[in-house]
């Protein structure tokens, strides 16, 4: 299983970006699909998460500005980021966990995508 993220870039404060992350490979089911970020000088933090049924949770500082969504047919998770602030600058990574059945035997996995840089200028 591989996760490929895209959509980062440079945007002015108040602007928007949409991140995408697609999971490919031998996948039977994806459970959680999440977005994390690491801001300069800070520890990595969970920004938004979504379960297979679409239920979502958000970091308090992004509530009302960011929206996580997923397409279970395309095995893709999105992060729509609006009203971006300079403090949202950082490397954003997607992460997913799921199951692959091999000869009837479930194999539980968890993988990370590569980071995509989001830079918000003031």
GROMACS .gro file of C-alpha atoms in nm:
model
  122
    1UNK     CA    1   0.000   0.000   0.000
    2UNK     CA    2   0.124   0.346  -0.087
    3UNK     CA    3  -0.016   0.688  -0.007
    4UNK     CA    4   0.052   0.978  -0.242
    5UNK     CA    5  -0.027   1.329  -0.125
    6UNK     CA    6  -0.055   1.641  -0.337
    7UNK     CA    7  -0.191   1.993  -0.333
    8UNK     CA    8   0.048   2.188  -0.114
    9UNK     CA    9   0.187   2.524  -0.215
   10UNK     CA   10   0.226   2.890  -0.135
   11UNK     CA   11  -0.083   3.095  -0.058
   12UNK     CA   12  -0.153   3.432   0.100
   13UNK     CA   13  -0.324   3.457   0.435
   14UNK     CA   14  -0.698   3.421   0.393
   15UNK     CA   15  -0.656   3.199   0.091
   16UNK     CA   16  -0.746   2.836   0.033
   17UNK     CA   17  -0.577   2.513  -0.062
   18UNK     CA   18  -0.704   2.162  -0.115
   19UNK     CA   19  -0.487   1.867  -0.031
   20UNK     CA   20  -0.546   1.521  -0.172
   21UNK     CA   21  -0.408   1.183  -0.074
   22UNK     CA   22  -0.475   0.865  -0.267
   23UNK     CA   23  -0.406   0.515  -0.139
   24UNK     CA   24  -0.306   0.252  -0.391
   25UNK     CA   25  -0.216  -0.112  -0.374
   26UNK     CA   26  -0.382  -0.421  -0.238
   27UNK     CA   27  -0.655  -0.279  -0.016
   28UNK     CA   28  -0.962  -0.456   0.118
   29UNK     CA   29  -1.083  -0.181   0.347
   30UNK     CA   30  -0.953   0.152   0.471
   31UNK     CA   31  -1.058   0.250   0.820
   32UNK     CA   32  -0.928   0.588   0.933
   33UNK     CA   33  -0.777   0.842   0.693
   34UNK     CA   34  -0.605   1.130   0.863
   35UNK     CA   35  -0.408   1.447   0.802
   36UNK     CA   36  -0.120   1.546   1.026
   37UNK     CA   37   0.108   1.846   1.010
   38UNK     CA   38   0.440   1.952   1.147
   39UNK     CA   39   0.489   2.322   1.182
   40UNK     CA   40   0.836   2.477   1.211
   41UNK     CA   41   0.973   2.418   1.558
   42UNK     CA   42   0.664   2.225   1.667
   43UNK     CA   43   0.579   1.861   1.718
   44UNK     CA   44   0.366   1.681   1.466
   45UNK     CA   45  -0.005   1.716   1.536
   46UNK     CA   46  -0.320   1.548   1.411
   47UNK     CA   47  -0.514   1.807   1.214
   48UNK     CA   48  -0.817   1.610   1.101
   49UNK     CA   49  -0.934   1.252   1.092
   50UNK     CA   50  -1.216   1.068   0.925
   51UNK     CA   51  -1.354   0.722   0.983
   52UNK     CA   52  -1.478   0.489   0.712
   53UNK     CA   53  -1.834   0.611   0.774
   54UNK     CA   54  -1.728   0.970   0.720
   55UNK     CA   55  -1.737   1.089   1.078
   56UNK     CA   56  -1.473   1.356   1.123
   57UNK     CA   57  -1.275   1.517   1.401
   58UNK     CA   58  -1.063   1.829   1.394
   59UNK     CA   59  -0.789   2.004   1.582
   60UNK     CA   60  -0.951   2.294   1.767
   61UNK     CA   61  -0.743   2.555   1.587
   62UNK     CA   62  -0.872   2.448   1.243
   63UNK     CA   63  -1.239   2.391   1.325
   64UNK     CA   64  -1.461   2.594   1.099
   65UNK     CA   65  -1.179   2.651   0.849
   66UNK     CA   66  -1.071   2.303   0.741
   67UNK     CA   67  -1.291   2.024   0.608
   68UNK     CA   68  -1.180   1.664   0.570
   69UNK     CA   69  -1.366   1.438   0.330
   70UNK     CA   70  -1.307   1.106   0.163
   71UNK     CA   71  -1.406   0.906  -0.143
   72UNK     CA   72  -1.409   0.539  -0.046
   73UNK     CA   73  -1.439   0.429  -0.409
   74UNK     CA   74  -1.126   0.619  -0.505
   75UNK     CA   75  -0.949   0.548  -0.173
   76UNK     CA   76  -0.880   0.918  -0.148
   77UNK     CA   77  -0.894   1.166   0.137
   78UNK     CA   78  -0.911   1.541   0.093
   79UNK     CA   79  -0.841   1.836   0.317
   80UNK     CA   80  -1.006   2.160   0.213
   81UNK     CA   81  -0.829   2.443   0.391
   82UNK     CA   82  -0.995   2.785   0.391
   83UNK     CA   83  -0.912   3.112   0.566
   84UNK     CA   84  -0.552   3.001   0.594
   85UNK     CA   85  -0.329   3.170   0.847
   86UNK     CA   86   0.050   3.200   0.859
   87UNK     CA   87   0.047   2.967   1.160
   88UNK     CA   88  -0.096   2.693   0.935
   89UNK     CA   89   0.239   2.680   0.757
   90UNK     CA   90   0.396   2.338   0.776
   91UNK     CA   91   0.442   1.998   0.619
   92UNK     CA   92   0.116   1.810   0.589
   93UNK     CA   93   0.111   1.431   0.579
   94UNK     CA   94  -0.169   1.186   0.521
   95UNK     CA   95  -0.197   0.861   0.709
   96UNK     CA   96  -0.432   0.568   0.669
   97UNK     CA   97  -0.496   0.238   0.837
   98UNK     CA   98  -0.686  -0.056   0.698
   99UNK     CA   99  -0.703  -0.424   0.621
  100UNK     CA  100  -0.596  -0.641   0.331
  101UNK     CA  101  -0.720  -0.999   0.306
  102UNK     CA  102  -0.466  -1.241   0.167
  103UNK     CA  103  -0.598  -1.596   0.117
  104UNK     CA  104  -0.868  -1.516   0.370
  105UNK     CA  105  -0.623  -1.395   0.632
  106UNK     CA  106  -0.657  -1.029   0.735
  107UNK     CA  107  -0.344  -0.819   0.738
  108UNK     CA  108  -0.381  -0.495   0.930
  109UNK     CA  109  -0.169  -0.209   0.805
  110UNK     CA  110  -0.095   0.158   0.862
  111UNK     CA  111   0.094   0.375   0.619
  112UNK     CA  112   0.201   0.734   0.579
  113UNK     CA  113   0.225   0.941   0.266
  114UNK     CA  114   0.508   1.178   0.189
  115UNK     CA  115   0.468   1.529   0.321
  116UNK     CA  116   0.340   1.818   0.117
  117UNK     CA  117   0.450   2.168   0.212
  118UNK     CA  118   0.192   2.436   0.281
  119UNK     CA  119   0.325   2.789   0.315
  120UNK     CA  120   0.093   3.073   0.412
  121UNK     CA  121   0.236   3.420   0.372
  122UNK     CA  122   0.118   3.717   0.574
   0.00000   0.00000   0.00000
